[in-house]
PDB file of C-alpha atoms in Angstrom:
ATOM      1  CA  MET K   1      30.868 -42.169 -35.295  1.00 89.00           C
ATOM      2  CA  ARG K   2      34.163 -43.751 -35.823  1.00 94.00           C
ATOM      3  CA  ARG K   3      32.006 -46.593 -37.678  1.00 95.00           C
ATOM      4  CA  CYS K   4      30.209 -44.792 -39.858  1.00 95.00           C
ATOM      5  CA  PHE K   5      33.438 -43.169 -41.632  1.00 96.00           C
ATOM      6  CA  GLN K   6      34.842 -46.690 -41.602  1.00 96.00           C
ATOM      7  CA  LEU K   7      32.338 -48.313 -43.738  1.00 95.00           C
ATOM      8  CA  PHE K   8      31.483 -44.055 -45.553  1.00 96.00           C
ATOM      9  CA  TRP K   9      35.190 -44.238 -46.487  1.00 96.00           C
ATOM     10  CA  LEU K  10      35.061 -48.742 -47.543  1.00 95.00           C
ATOM     11  CA  PHE K  11      32.430 -48.037 -49.677  1.00 94.00           C
ATOM     12  CA  LEU K  12      34.062 -45.085 -51.450  1.00 93.00           C
ATOM     13  CA  ALA K  13      37.561 -46.329 -52.388  1.00 94.00           C
ATOM     14  CA  ASN K  14      35.502 -50.208 -53.324  1.00 92.00           C
ATOM     15  CA  GLY K  15      31.688 -48.916 -54.819  1.00 90.00           C
ATOM     16  CA  TYR K  16      32.017 -50.415 -59.026  1.00 90.00           C
ATOM     17  CA  LEU K  17      30.159 -52.718 -57.681  1.00 87.00           C
ATOM     18  CA  PHE K  18      29.662 -52.554 -61.810  1.00 87.00           C
ATOM     19  CA  PHE K  19      31.432 -55.277 -61.762  1.00 84.00           C
ATOM     20  CA  LEU K  20      29.275 -58.208 -60.966  1.00 80.00           C
ATOM     21  CA  LYS K  21      27.444 -57.741 -64.122  1.00 81.00           C
ATOM     22  CA  ASP K  22      30.681 -57.128 -67.055  1.00 79.00           C
ATOM     23  CA  SER K  23      32.944 -58.619 -64.357  1.00 77.00           C
ATOM     24  CA  LYS K  24      35.238 -56.182 -65.518  1.00 83.00           C
ATOM     25  CA  ILE K  25      37.572 -54.480 -63.329  1.00 86.00           C
ATOM     26  CA  TYR K  26      37.039 -50.379 -63.325  1.00 87.00           C
ATOM     27  CA  GLN K  27      39.711 -49.172 -65.490  1.00 87.00           C
ATOM     28  CA  GLY K  28      38.137 -45.014 -65.060  1.00 87.00           C
ATOM     29  CA  PRO K  29      40.332 -41.516 -64.781  1.00 88.00           C
ATOM     30  CA  ILE K  30      39.427 -42.165 -60.376  1.00 89.00           C
ATOM     31  CA  LYS K  31      41.813 -45.702 -60.748  1.00 91.00           C
ATOM     32  CA  GLY K  32      44.563 -42.930 -61.187  1.00 87.00           C
ATOM     33  CA  ILE K  33      44.061 -40.871 -57.176  1.00 92.00           C
ATOM     34  CA  CYS K  34      45.431 -43.041 -54.214  1.00 95.00           C
ATOM     35  CA  VAL K  35      42.808 -43.453 -51.111  1.00 96.00           C
ATOM     36  CA  PRO K  36      44.565 -42.153 -48.289  1.00 96.00           C
ATOM     37  CA  PHE K  37      44.880 -46.675 -46.774  1.00 97.00           C
ATOM     38  CA  LEU K  38      45.533 -49.841 -48.207  1.00 97.00           C
ATOM     39  CA  ASN K  39      43.513 -50.353 -51.015  1.00 95.00           C
ATOM     40  CA  CYS K  40      44.234 -53.018 -53.897  1.00 94.00           C
ATOM     41  CA  TYR K  41      44.233 -51.655 -57.574  1.00 91.00           C
ATOM     42  CA  SER K  42      43.433 -55.250 -58.636  1.00 90.00           C
ATOM     43  CA  CYS K  43      40.220 -55.201 -56.238  1.00 91.00           C
ATOM     44  CA  PRO K  44      37.735 -56.002 -58.951  1.00 90.00           C
ATOM     45  CA  ALA K  45      35.512 -53.726 -56.475  1.00 91.00           C
ATOM     46  CA  ALA K  46      38.321 -50.757 -55.996  1.00 94.00           C
ATOM     47  CA  VAL K  47      37.721 -47.277 -58.431  1.00 94.00           C
ATOM     48  CA  ALA K  48      40.860 -46.227 -56.458  1.00 93.00           C
ATOM     49  CA  SER K  49      44.521 -46.856 -55.910  1.00 94.00           C
ATOM     50  CA  CYS K  50      46.489 -48.217 -52.901  1.00 96.00           C
ATOM     51  CA  PRO K  51      49.539 -44.821 -51.854  1.00 96.00           C
ATOM     52  CA  ILE K  52      51.862 -48.493 -51.078  1.00 97.00           C
ATOM     53  CA  GLY K  53      50.660 -49.859 -54.638  1.00 95.00           C
ATOM     54  CA  ALA K  54      51.422 -46.883 -56.509  1.00 94.00           C
ATOM     55  CA  LEU K  55      54.991 -45.984 -54.639  1.00 94.00           C
ATOM     56  CA  GLN K  56      56.219 -49.673 -55.233  1.00 94.00           C
ATOM     57  CA  HIS K  57      55.466 -48.715 -59.247  1.00 92.00           C
ATOM     58  CA  PHE K  58      57.483 -45.958 -59.104  1.00 91.00           C
ATOM     59  CA  LEU K  59      60.412 -47.463 -56.985  1.00 92.00           C
ATOM     60  CA  SER K  60      60.207 -50.512 -59.720  1.00 93.00           C
ATOM     61  CA  ARG K  61      61.162 -48.852 -62.977  1.00 91.00           C
ATOM     62  CA  ILE K  62      63.605 -46.068 -61.600  1.00 90.00           C
ATOM     63  CA  ARG K  63      66.365 -47.318 -63.833  1.00 88.00           C
ATOM     64  CA  PRO K  64      64.662 -47.653 -66.995  1.00 88.00           C
ATOM     65  CA  SER K  65      63.600 -43.977 -66.653  1.00 86.00           C
ATOM     66  CA  LEU K  66      66.024 -42.710 -65.969  1.00 84.00           C
ATOM     67  CA  LYS K  67      67.889 -43.833 -68.898  1.00 83.00           C
ATOM     68  CA  VAL K  68      65.778 -42.433 -70.675  1.00 81.00           C
ATOM     69  CA  GLY K  69      65.506 -39.033 -69.159  1.00 78.00           C
ATOM     70  CA  ILE K  70      62.090 -39.708 -67.255  1.00 74.00           C
ATOM     71  CA  TYR K  71      62.022 -39.208 -63.853  1.00 70.00           C
ATOM     72  CA  GLN K  72      59.569 -40.648 -62.387  1.00 68.00           C
ATOM     73  CA  PHE K  73      60.175 -40.842 -57.855  1.00 67.00           C
ATOM     74  CA  GLY K  74      56.522 -41.325 -56.856  1.00 78.00           C
ATOM     75  CA  LEU K  75      56.960 -37.990 -55.753  1.00 83.00           C
ATOM     76  CA  PHE K  76      53.163 -37.066 -55.742  1.00 88.00           C
ATOM     77  CA  VAL K  77      52.282 -39.931 -53.902  1.00 92.00           C
ATOM     78  CA  ILE K  78      54.701 -39.156 -51.157  1.00 92.00           C
ATOM     79  CA  GLY K  79      53.819 -36.129 -51.328  1.00 93.00           C
ATOM     80  CA  GLY K  80      50.488 -37.317 -50.583  1.00 94.00           C
ATOM     81  CA  ILE K  81      50.435 -38.868 -47.956  1.00 96.00           C
ATOM     82  CA  GLY K  82      53.061 -37.108 -46.119  1.00 96.00           C
ATOM     83  CA  LEU K  83      50.890 -33.954 -46.123  1.00 97.00           C
ATOM     84  CA  ILE K  84      47.616 -36.267 -44.763  1.00 97.00           C
ATOM     85  CA  GLY K  85      50.465 -37.838 -41.882  1.00 97.00           C
ATOM     86  CA  ILE K  86      51.157 -34.271 -40.979  1.00 97.00           C
ATOM     87  CA  LEU K  87      47.351 -33.304 -40.968  1.00 97.00           C
ATOM     88  CA  VAL K  88      46.140 -35.959 -38.663  1.00 97.00           C
ATOM     89  CA  GLY K  89      49.142 -38.834 -37.932  1.00 97.00           C
ATOM     90  CA  ARG K  90      47.816 -42.427 -37.997  1.00 97.00           C
ATOM     91  CA  MET K  91      44.486 -40.443 -37.596  1.00 97.00           C
ATOM     92  CA  VAL K  92      43.686 -42.796 -40.990  1.00 97.00           C
ATOM     93  CA  CYS K  93      44.875 -46.135 -38.906  1.00 97.00           C
ATOM     94  CA  GLY K  94      41.727 -45.541 -36.559  1.00 97.00           C
ATOM     95  CA  TRP K  95      39.278 -43.312 -38.832  1.00 97.00           C
ATOM     96  CA  ALA K  96      38.881 -44.459 -42.084  1.00 97.00           C
ATOM     97  CA  CYS K  97      40.743 -47.498 -43.932  1.00 97.00           C
ATOM     98  CA  PRO K  98      39.039 -50.947 -43.650  1.00 96.00           C
ATOM     99  CA  PHE K  99      41.265 -53.569 -43.134  1.00 97.00           C
ATOM    100  CA  GLY K 100      41.354 -51.636 -39.596  1.00 97.00           C
ATOM    101  CA  LEU K 101      37.633 -52.111 -39.455  1.00 97.00           C
ATOM    102  CA  LEU K 102      37.864 -56.395 -40.673  1.00 97.00           C
ATOM    103  CA  GLN K 103      40.271 -56.698 -37.452  1.00 98.00           C
ATOM    104  CA  GLU K 104      38.290 -55.233 -35.194  1.00 97.00           C
ATOM    105  CA  MET K 105      35.101 -56.529 -36.223  1.00 97.00           C
ATOM    106  CA  LEU K 106      37.181 -59.770 -35.834  1.00 98.00           C
ATOM    107  CA  TYR K 107      38.978 -59.396 -32.428  1.00 98.00           C
ATOM    108  CA  LYS K 108      35.255 -59.255 -31.018  1.00 97.00           C
ATOM    109  CA  ILE K 109      34.449 -62.448 -31.725  1.00 97.00           C
ATOM    110  CA  PRO K 110      34.905 -64.541 -28.087  1.00 97.00           C
ATOM    111  CA  SER K 111      38.278 -66.259 -28.100  1.00 97.00           C
ATOM    112  CA  PRO K 112      41.118 -66.114 -25.348  1.00 97.00           C
ATOM    113  CA  LYS K 113      42.709 -62.870 -26.113  1.00 97.00           C
ATOM    114  CA  PHE K 114      46.074 -62.483 -25.711  1.00 97.00           C
ATOM    115  CA  HIS K 115      49.126 -59.592 -26.105  1.00 94.00           C
ATOM    116  CA  LEU K 116      51.644 -59.446 -27.987  1.00 95.00           C
ATOM    117  CA  PRO K 117      55.315 -58.488 -27.450  1.00 93.00           C
ATOM    118  CA  PRO K 118      56.268 -53.934 -27.845  1.00 90.00           C
ATOM    119  CA  PHE K 119      59.111 -54.936 -29.628  1.00 93.00           C
ATOM    120  CA  LEU K 120      57.798 -56.266 -32.831  1.00 95.00           C
ATOM    121  CA  ARG K 121      56.085 -53.186 -33.718  1.00 94.00           C
ATOM    122  CA  PHE K 122      59.426 -52.862 -35.358  1.00 96.00           C
ATOM    123  CA  ILE K 123      58.465 -55.076 -37.454  1.00 97.00           C
ATOM    124  CA  LYS K 124      56.796 -52.463 -39.895  1.00 98.00           C
ATOM    125  CA  TYR K 125      58.725 -50.297 -40.347  1.00 98.00           C
ATOM    126  CA  GLY K 126      61.903 -52.990 -41.521  1.00 98.00           C
ATOM    127  CA  VAL K 127      58.404 -53.916 -44.182  1.00 98.00           C
ATOM    128  CA  LEU K 128      58.686 -50.000 -45.276  1.00 97.00           C
ATOM    129  CA  ILE K 129      62.671 -49.666 -45.812  1.00 97.00           C
ATOM    130  CA  PHE K 130      62.991 -53.382 -47.123  1.00 97.00           C
ATOM    131  CA  PHE K 131      59.632 -54.228 -48.797  1.00 97.00           C
ATOM    132  CA  VAL K 132      58.677 -50.818 -50.301  1.00 96.00           C
ATOM    133  CA  PHE K 133      60.859 -48.130 -50.844  1.00 95.00           C
ATOM    134  CA  LEU K 134      64.937 -51.010 -51.512  1.00 96.00           C
ATOM    135  CA  LEU K 135      63.774 -53.826 -52.538  1.00 97.00           C
ATOM    136  CA  PRO K 136      62.237 -52.407 -55.735  1.00 95.00           C
ATOM    137  CA  ILE K 137      65.071 -50.797 -57.439  1.00 94.00           C
ATOM    138  CA  LEU K 138      68.209 -53.224 -56.043  1.00 95.00           C
ATOM    139  CA  ILE K 139      66.300 -56.644 -57.083  1.00 95.00           C
ATOM    140  CA  VAL K 140      65.889 -55.591 -60.781  1.00 94.00           C
ATOM    141  CA  ASP K 141      65.911 -57.926 -64.233  1.00 93.00           C
ATOM    142  CA  LYS K 142      67.999 -57.906 -66.910  1.00 91.00           C
ATOM    143  CA  MET K 143      65.965 -54.745 -68.498  1.00 90.00           C
ATOM    144  CA  GLY K 144      66.832 -53.166 -65.004  1.00 91.00           C
ATOM    145  CA  TYR K 145      62.972 -53.553 -63.877  1.00 93.00           C
ATOM    146  CA  GLY K 146      61.444 -54.560 -60.711  1.00 95.00           C
ATOM    147  CA  GLN K 147      58.890 -55.934 -58.936  1.00 94.00           C
ATOM    148  CA  SER K 148      55.595 -54.511 -56.896  1.00 95.00           C
ATOM    149  CA  TRP K 149      57.552 -56.820 -53.143  1.00 96.00           C
ATOM    150  CA  PHE K 150      54.872 -56.133 -50.860  1.00 97.00           C
ATOM    151  CA  CYS K 151      52.379 -56.444 -53.358  1.00 95.00           C
ATOM    152  CA  ARG K 152      53.486 -59.471 -54.698  1.00 94.00           C
ATOM    153  CA  TYR K 153      54.539 -61.363 -51.417  1.00 96.00           C
ATOM    154  CA  LEU K 154      53.101 -59.825 -48.392  1.00 96.00           C
ATOM    155  CA  CYS K 155      49.948 -58.036 -48.677  1.00 97.00           C
ATOM    156  CA  PRO K 156      47.091 -58.924 -47.441  1.00 97.00           C
ATOM    157  CA  VAL K 157      45.217 -56.900 -48.841  1.00 97.00           C
ATOM    158  CA  GLY K 158      45.276 -57.574 -52.171  1.00 95.00           C
ATOM    159  CA  THR K 159      44.752 -61.521 -51.493  1.00 96.00           C
ATOM    160  CA  LEU K 160      41.189 -60.785 -49.636  1.00 96.00           C
ATOM    161  CA  GLU K 161      40.148 -58.067 -51.894  1.00 94.00           C
ATOM    162  CA  ALA K 162      41.311 -58.861 -55.496  1.00 92.00           C
ATOM    163  CA  GLY K 163      43.461 -62.556 -55.316  1.00 91.00           C
ATOM    164  CA  ILE K 164      40.429 -64.678 -54.263  1.00 93.00           C
ATOM    165  CA  PRO K 165      37.774 -62.793 -55.727  1.00 90.00           C
ATOM    166  CA  ALA K 166      39.571 -62.876 -59.098  1.00 87.00           C
ATOM    167  CA  LEU K 167      39.170 -66.798 -58.820  1.00 89.00           C
ATOM    168  CA  PHE K 168      36.165 -66.221 -59.762  1.00 86.00           C
ATOM    169  CA  LEU K 169      35.249 -63.796 -61.576  1.00 85.00           C
ATOM    170  CA  PHE K 170      38.081 -64.798 -64.056  1.00 83.00           C
ATOM    171  CA  PRO K 171      38.821 -68.319 -63.823  1.00 84.00           C
ATOM    172  CA  SER K 172      40.896 -69.068 -65.957  1.00 83.00           C
ATOM    173  CA  LEU K 173      43.100 -68.243 -63.407  1.00 83.00           C
ATOM    174  CA  ARG K 174      42.402 -71.385 -61.286  1.00 85.00           C
ATOM    175  CA  ARG K 175      44.093 -72.639 -64.094  1.00 86.00           C
ATOM    176  CA  GLN K 176      47.666 -70.173 -62.963  1.00 84.00           C
ATOM    177  CA  ILE K 177      47.414 -70.947 -59.439  1.00 89.00           C
ATOM    178  CA  GLY K 178      50.605 -70.934 -58.661  1.00 90.00           C
ATOM    179  CA  LEU K 179      52.955 -71.614 -54.827  1.00 93.00           C
ATOM    180  CA  LEU K 180      52.592 -66.943 -54.231  1.00 92.00           C
ATOM    181  CA  PHE K 181      49.823 -67.574 -54.092  1.00 93.00           C
ATOM    182  CA  PHE K 182      49.862 -70.170 -52.057  1.00 95.00           C
ATOM    183  CA  ASN K 183      52.204 -68.226 -49.791  1.00 95.00           C
ATOM    184  CA  LYS K 184      49.781 -65.424 -50.199  1.00 96.00           C
ATOM    185  CA  VAL K 185      46.336 -67.047 -48.646  1.00 96.00           C
ATOM    186  CA  PHE K 186      49.048 -68.396 -45.921  1.00 97.00           C
ATOM    187  CA  ILE K 187      49.924 -65.097 -44.732  1.00 97.00           C
ATOM    188  CA  LEU K 188      46.147 -63.557 -44.909  1.00 98.00           C
ATOM    189  CA  SER K 189      45.640 -67.574 -43.113  1.00 98.00           C
ATOM    190  CA  VAL K 190      47.485 -66.419 -39.730  1.00 98.00           C
ATOM    191  CA  LEU K 191      46.536 -62.972 -40.443  1.00 98.00           C
ATOM    192  CA  LEU K 192      42.702 -63.575 -39.636  1.00 98.00           C
ATOM    193  CA  VAL K 193      43.219 -65.837 -37.354  1.00 98.00           C
ATOM    194  CA  MET K 194      45.332 -63.643 -35.269  1.00 98.00           C
ATOM    195  CA  MET K 195      42.978 -60.809 -36.260  1.00 98.00           C
ATOM    196  CA  VAL K 196      41.015 -62.573 -33.611  1.00 98.00           C
ATOM    197  CA  LEU K 197      42.958 -63.381 -30.596  1.00 98.00           C
ATOM    198  CA  PHE K 198      45.375 -60.098 -31.240  1.00 98.00           C
ATOM    199  CA  LYS K 199      44.692 -56.058 -31.783  1.00 97.00           C
ATOM    200  CA  ARG K 200      44.774 -55.165 -35.003  1.00 98.00           C
ATOM    201  CA  PRO K 201      47.606 -57.747 -35.542  1.00 98.00           C
ATOM    202  CA  PHE K 202      48.260 -56.130 -39.053  1.00 98.00           C
ATOM    203  CA  CYS K 203      48.599 -52.605 -37.765  1.00 97.00           C
ATOM    204  CA  ARG K 204      50.624 -53.156 -34.983  1.00 97.00           C
ATOM    205  CA  LEU K 205      53.036 -55.778 -37.069  1.00 97.00           C
ATOM    206  CA  LEU K 206      53.548 -55.411 -41.263  1.00 97.00           C
ATOM    207  CA  CYS K 207      51.909 -52.268 -41.968  1.00 98.00           C
ATOM    208  CA  PRO K 208      54.123 -50.428 -44.159  1.00 98.00           C
ATOM    209  CA  LEU K 209      51.466 -47.355 -44.251  1.00 98.00           C
ATOM    210  CA  GLY K 210      50.481 -47.141 -40.951  1.00 98.00           C
ATOM    211  CA  ALA K 211      54.766 -47.445 -39.811  1.00 98.00           C
ATOM    212  CA  PHE K 212      55.126 -43.955 -42.253  1.00 98.00           C
ATOM    213  CA  TYR K 213      52.335 -42.183 -40.485  1.00 98.00           C
ATOM    214  CA  GLY K 214      53.487 -42.588 -37.109  1.00 97.00           C
ATOM    215  CA  LEU K 215      55.882 -40.932 -37.322  1.00 97.00           C
ATOM    216  CA  PHE K 216      54.284 -37.988 -38.363  1.00 97.00           C
ATOM    217  CA  ASN K 217      52.021 -38.770 -34.732  1.00 97.00           C
ATOM    218  CA  HIS K 218      54.197 -36.542 -32.553  1.00 95.00           C
ATOM    219  CA  VAL K 219      54.563 -33.572 -35.230  1.00 95.00           C
ATOM    220  CA  SER K 220      51.417 -33.448 -36.468  1.00 97.00           C
ATOM    221  CA  LEU K 221      48.089 -30.333 -36.931  1.00 97.00           C
ATOM    222  CA  VAL K 222      45.987 -32.763 -34.274  1.00 96.00           C
ATOM    223  CA  GLN K 223      47.376 -33.791 -31.644  1.00 96.00           C
ATOM    224  CA  MET K 224      46.715 -36.258 -28.055  1.00 97.00           C
ATOM    225  CA  GLU K 225      46.930 -34.690 -24.863  1.00 96.00           C
ATOM    226  CA  VAL K 226      47.012 -36.449 -21.137  1.00 97.00           C
ATOM    227  CA  ASP K 227      46.003 -34.436 -18.250  1.00 97.00           C
ATOM    228  CA  LYS K 228      48.165 -35.638 -15.668  1.00 94.00           C
ATOM    229  CA  ASN K 229      47.197 -33.882 -12.997  1.00 96.00           C
ATOM    230  CA  ARG K 230      42.768 -35.733 -13.765  1.00 96.00           C
ATOM    231  CA  CYS K 231      44.837 -38.618 -15.162  1.00 97.00           C
ATOM    232  CA  THR K 232      45.257 -41.609 -12.364  1.00 96.00           C
ATOM    233  CA  LYS K 233      46.201 -44.732 -14.367  1.00 95.00           C
ATOM    234  CA  CYS K 234      43.487 -46.378 -14.446  1.00 96.00           C
ATOM    235  CA  ASN K 235      44.434 -48.383 -16.988  1.00 96.00           C
ATOM    236  CA  LEU K 236      40.803 -48.628 -18.853  1.00 97.00           C
ATOM    237  CA  CYS K 237      42.526 -46.976 -21.732  1.00 96.00           C
ATOM    238  CA  TYR K 238      44.585 -48.969 -22.351  1.00 96.00           C
ATOM    239  CA  GLU K 239      42.058 -52.310 -22.042  1.00 96.00           C
ATOM    240  CA  LYS K 240      40.289 -50.530 -24.518  1.00 96.00           C
ATOM    241  CA  CYS K 241      42.896 -49.406 -27.017  1.00 97.00           C
ATOM    242  CA  PRO K 242      42.736 -51.049 -29.961  1.00 96.00           C
ATOM    243  CA  MET K 243      46.267 -51.127 -30.842  1.00 97.00           C
ATOM    244  CA  GLY K 244      47.741 -52.011 -27.049  1.00 94.00           C
ATOM    245  CA  ILE K 245      49.444 -48.682 -26.560  1.00 95.00           C
ATOM    246  CA  LYS K 246      48.717 -47.241 -22.478  1.00 96.00           C
ATOM    247  CA  ILE K 247      48.567 -43.206 -24.068  1.00 96.00           C
ATOM    248  CA  TYR K 248      48.798 -41.856 -20.385  1.00 96.00           C
ATOM    249  CA  GLU K 249      52.814 -43.147 -21.057  1.00 95.00           C
ATOM    250  CA  GLY K 250      53.293 -40.589 -24.101  1.00 94.00           C
ATOM    251  CA  PRO K 251      49.765 -38.687 -25.555  1.00 94.00           C
ATOM    252  CA  ASN K 252      51.031 -39.644 -29.501  1.00 96.00           C
ATOM    253  CA  GLN K 253      52.530 -42.918 -29.868  1.00 96.00           C
ATOM    254  CA  VAL K 254      53.754 -43.472 -33.218  1.00 96.00           C
ATOM    255  CA  ASP K 255      50.834 -46.476 -33.212  1.00 97.00           C
ATOM    256  CA  CYS K 256      47.971 -44.138 -31.554  1.00 97.00           C
ATOM    257  CA  ILE K 257      45.490 -44.251 -34.120  1.00 98.00           C
ATOM    258  CA  ARG K 258      44.149 -41.524 -32.802  1.00 97.00           C
ATOM    259  CA  CYS K 259      40.745 -43.130 -33.024  1.00 97.00           C
ATOM    260  CA  LEU K 260      39.694 -41.236 -29.022  1.00 97.00           C
ATOM    261  CA  ILE K 261      37.830 -44.600 -28.027  1.00 97.00           C
ATOM    262  CA  CYS K 262      40.277 -44.119 -24.915  1.00 97.00           C
ATOM    263  CA  ARG K 263      38.844 -40.690 -23.938  1.00 96.00           C
ATOM    264  CA  ASP K 264      34.773 -42.138 -24.088  1.00 96.00           C
ATOM    265  CA  VAL K 265      36.239 -44.376 -21.787  1.00 97.00           C
ATOM    266  CA  CYS K 266      38.216 -43.156 -18.933  1.00 97.00           C
ATOM    267  CA  PRO K 267      36.199 -41.627 -16.264  1.00 96.00           C
ATOM    268  CA  PHE K 268      37.941 -38.466 -15.425  1.00 96.00           C
ATOM    269  CA  GLN K 269      37.630 -36.858 -19.137  1.00 95.00           C
ATOM    270  CA  ALA K 270      41.739 -37.413 -19.214  1.00 97.00           C
ATOM    271  CA  ILE K 271      41.933 -37.686 -22.677  1.00 97.00           C
ATOM    272  CA  SER K 272      41.592 -34.689 -24.993  1.00 96.00           C
ATOM    273  CA  LEU K 273      41.913 -33.680 -28.998  1.00 95.00           C
ATOM    274  CA  ARG K 274      43.581 -31.310 -30.286  1.00 94.00           C
ATOM    275  CA  MET K 275      44.674 -28.777 -33.091  1.00 90.00           C
ATOM    276  CA  SER K 276      48.379 -28.081 -33.410  1.00 78.00           C
ATOM    277  CA  LEU K 277      51.184 -26.510 -34.137  1.00 63.00           C
ATOM    278  CA  GLY K 278      54.342 -29.419 -33.612  1.00 47.00           C
ATOM    279  CA  ASN K 279      54.232 -30.204 -30.641  1.00 45.00           C
ATOM    280  CA  SER K 280      53.715 -26.922 -28.762  1.00 44.00           C
ATOM    281  CA  HIS K 281      50.827 -27.396 -25.913  1.00 46.00           C
ATOM    282  CA  LYS K 282      48.920 -24.027 -27.710  1.00 48.00           C
ATOM    283  CA  GLY K 283      45.933 -25.049 -29.721  1.00 50.00           C
ATOM    284  CA  GLY K 284      42.203 -25.523 -29.062  1.00 54.00           C
ATOM    285  CA  ARG K 285      40.938 -28.865 -27.840  1.00 52.00           C
ATOM    286  CA  LEU K 286      38.898 -30.894 -29.552  1.00 54.00           C
ATOM    287  CA  GLY K 287      38.179 -33.260 -26.746  1.00 46.00           C
ATOM    288  CA  THR K 288      34.751 -31.444 -25.608  1.00 42.00           C
ATOM    289  CA  CYS K 289      31.945 -33.394 -28.428  1.00 41.00           C
ATOM    290  CA  ARG K 290      32.010 -37.333 -27.054  1.00 43.00           C
ATOM    291  CA  ASN K 291      31.029 -40.015 -29.204  1.00 39.00           C
TER     292      ASN K 291
END
C-alpha cells in the first residue's frame, strides 16, 4: 500500500510527459502549487513546485520587496507545510516523497550495510536554518537580492530531476557547464553510493523539509504508540526501520517517518498508529489494520 502511495505522488507531481514532444518545461497554473515534498520546479516533467524552493524564492527577495512596500515572506508556503506537519508530522517522508522511495530501492541492492552515527542527524537542522532561512536573507548582491542557497548548491533532487535531464533536452546548456554543476553532480553521486550502503542517508543527514516536519512529530494529530506491556525490545523493528531508529525508545522521535514498517513486522503487535490531540494518550487507534 505504501509503495502505491509513493508511486502515486511521484506521477502526480511529475506527470507532464509532453516535454518529451516539445522539449518545454511546464509553466501552467498548477505550477504555483507546492507539493508536500522536495520536487524541483525546473524538472521537465514537474507540474508542481517545491516548498523549500518556493520559500527560498521569497526569502531571497525580502529586502527589495520591503523597500517598495511589498510584504512577501512566503507565509503561505510556511503555513502549508506547517499544517501538514501539525496533521501528520513527518509521515509525508514515508508515504509520499519520491526521493525517499529512491533511497529505499537503492538500499535493497546487495552490498555491505553500515549504520550512520546518530549525532549526524543534527546536520539537517543546520541546513534548514542556514541554507534555507538565513543565507538567502543575509548574503545579497548590490540590489539586495539573495540566492536560493540550498537549491543552488546542495539539493540532489534538483540535480537528478532537472540539472542532468536539462542537458539532454536543451543541448545549448552544455556550453554553460561549470564548477557549480560538477559540484552538484558530485554531491548527488556521493549520496547515491551512500543510499546503497546506508538507510535513507539524505533524509537523515541533509533534508531540510524532513527536519521541519520532524519538529511536529510530538504534537501532530497522527501519533505512533508503543505498548510497553507487549514490547520485548527484540529489535526487529529497529532492524527493519528505514530511518534506523528504535521506536520503543520514543514512538514519536523527530526522525520517525510513520512508514508503519515497525508496526507490520512486530510479532507482538505492540506498535500502533492513533489519532490524538497534542501529546495526549487519548484517541482512537488506527493500528489494527495490517498492510
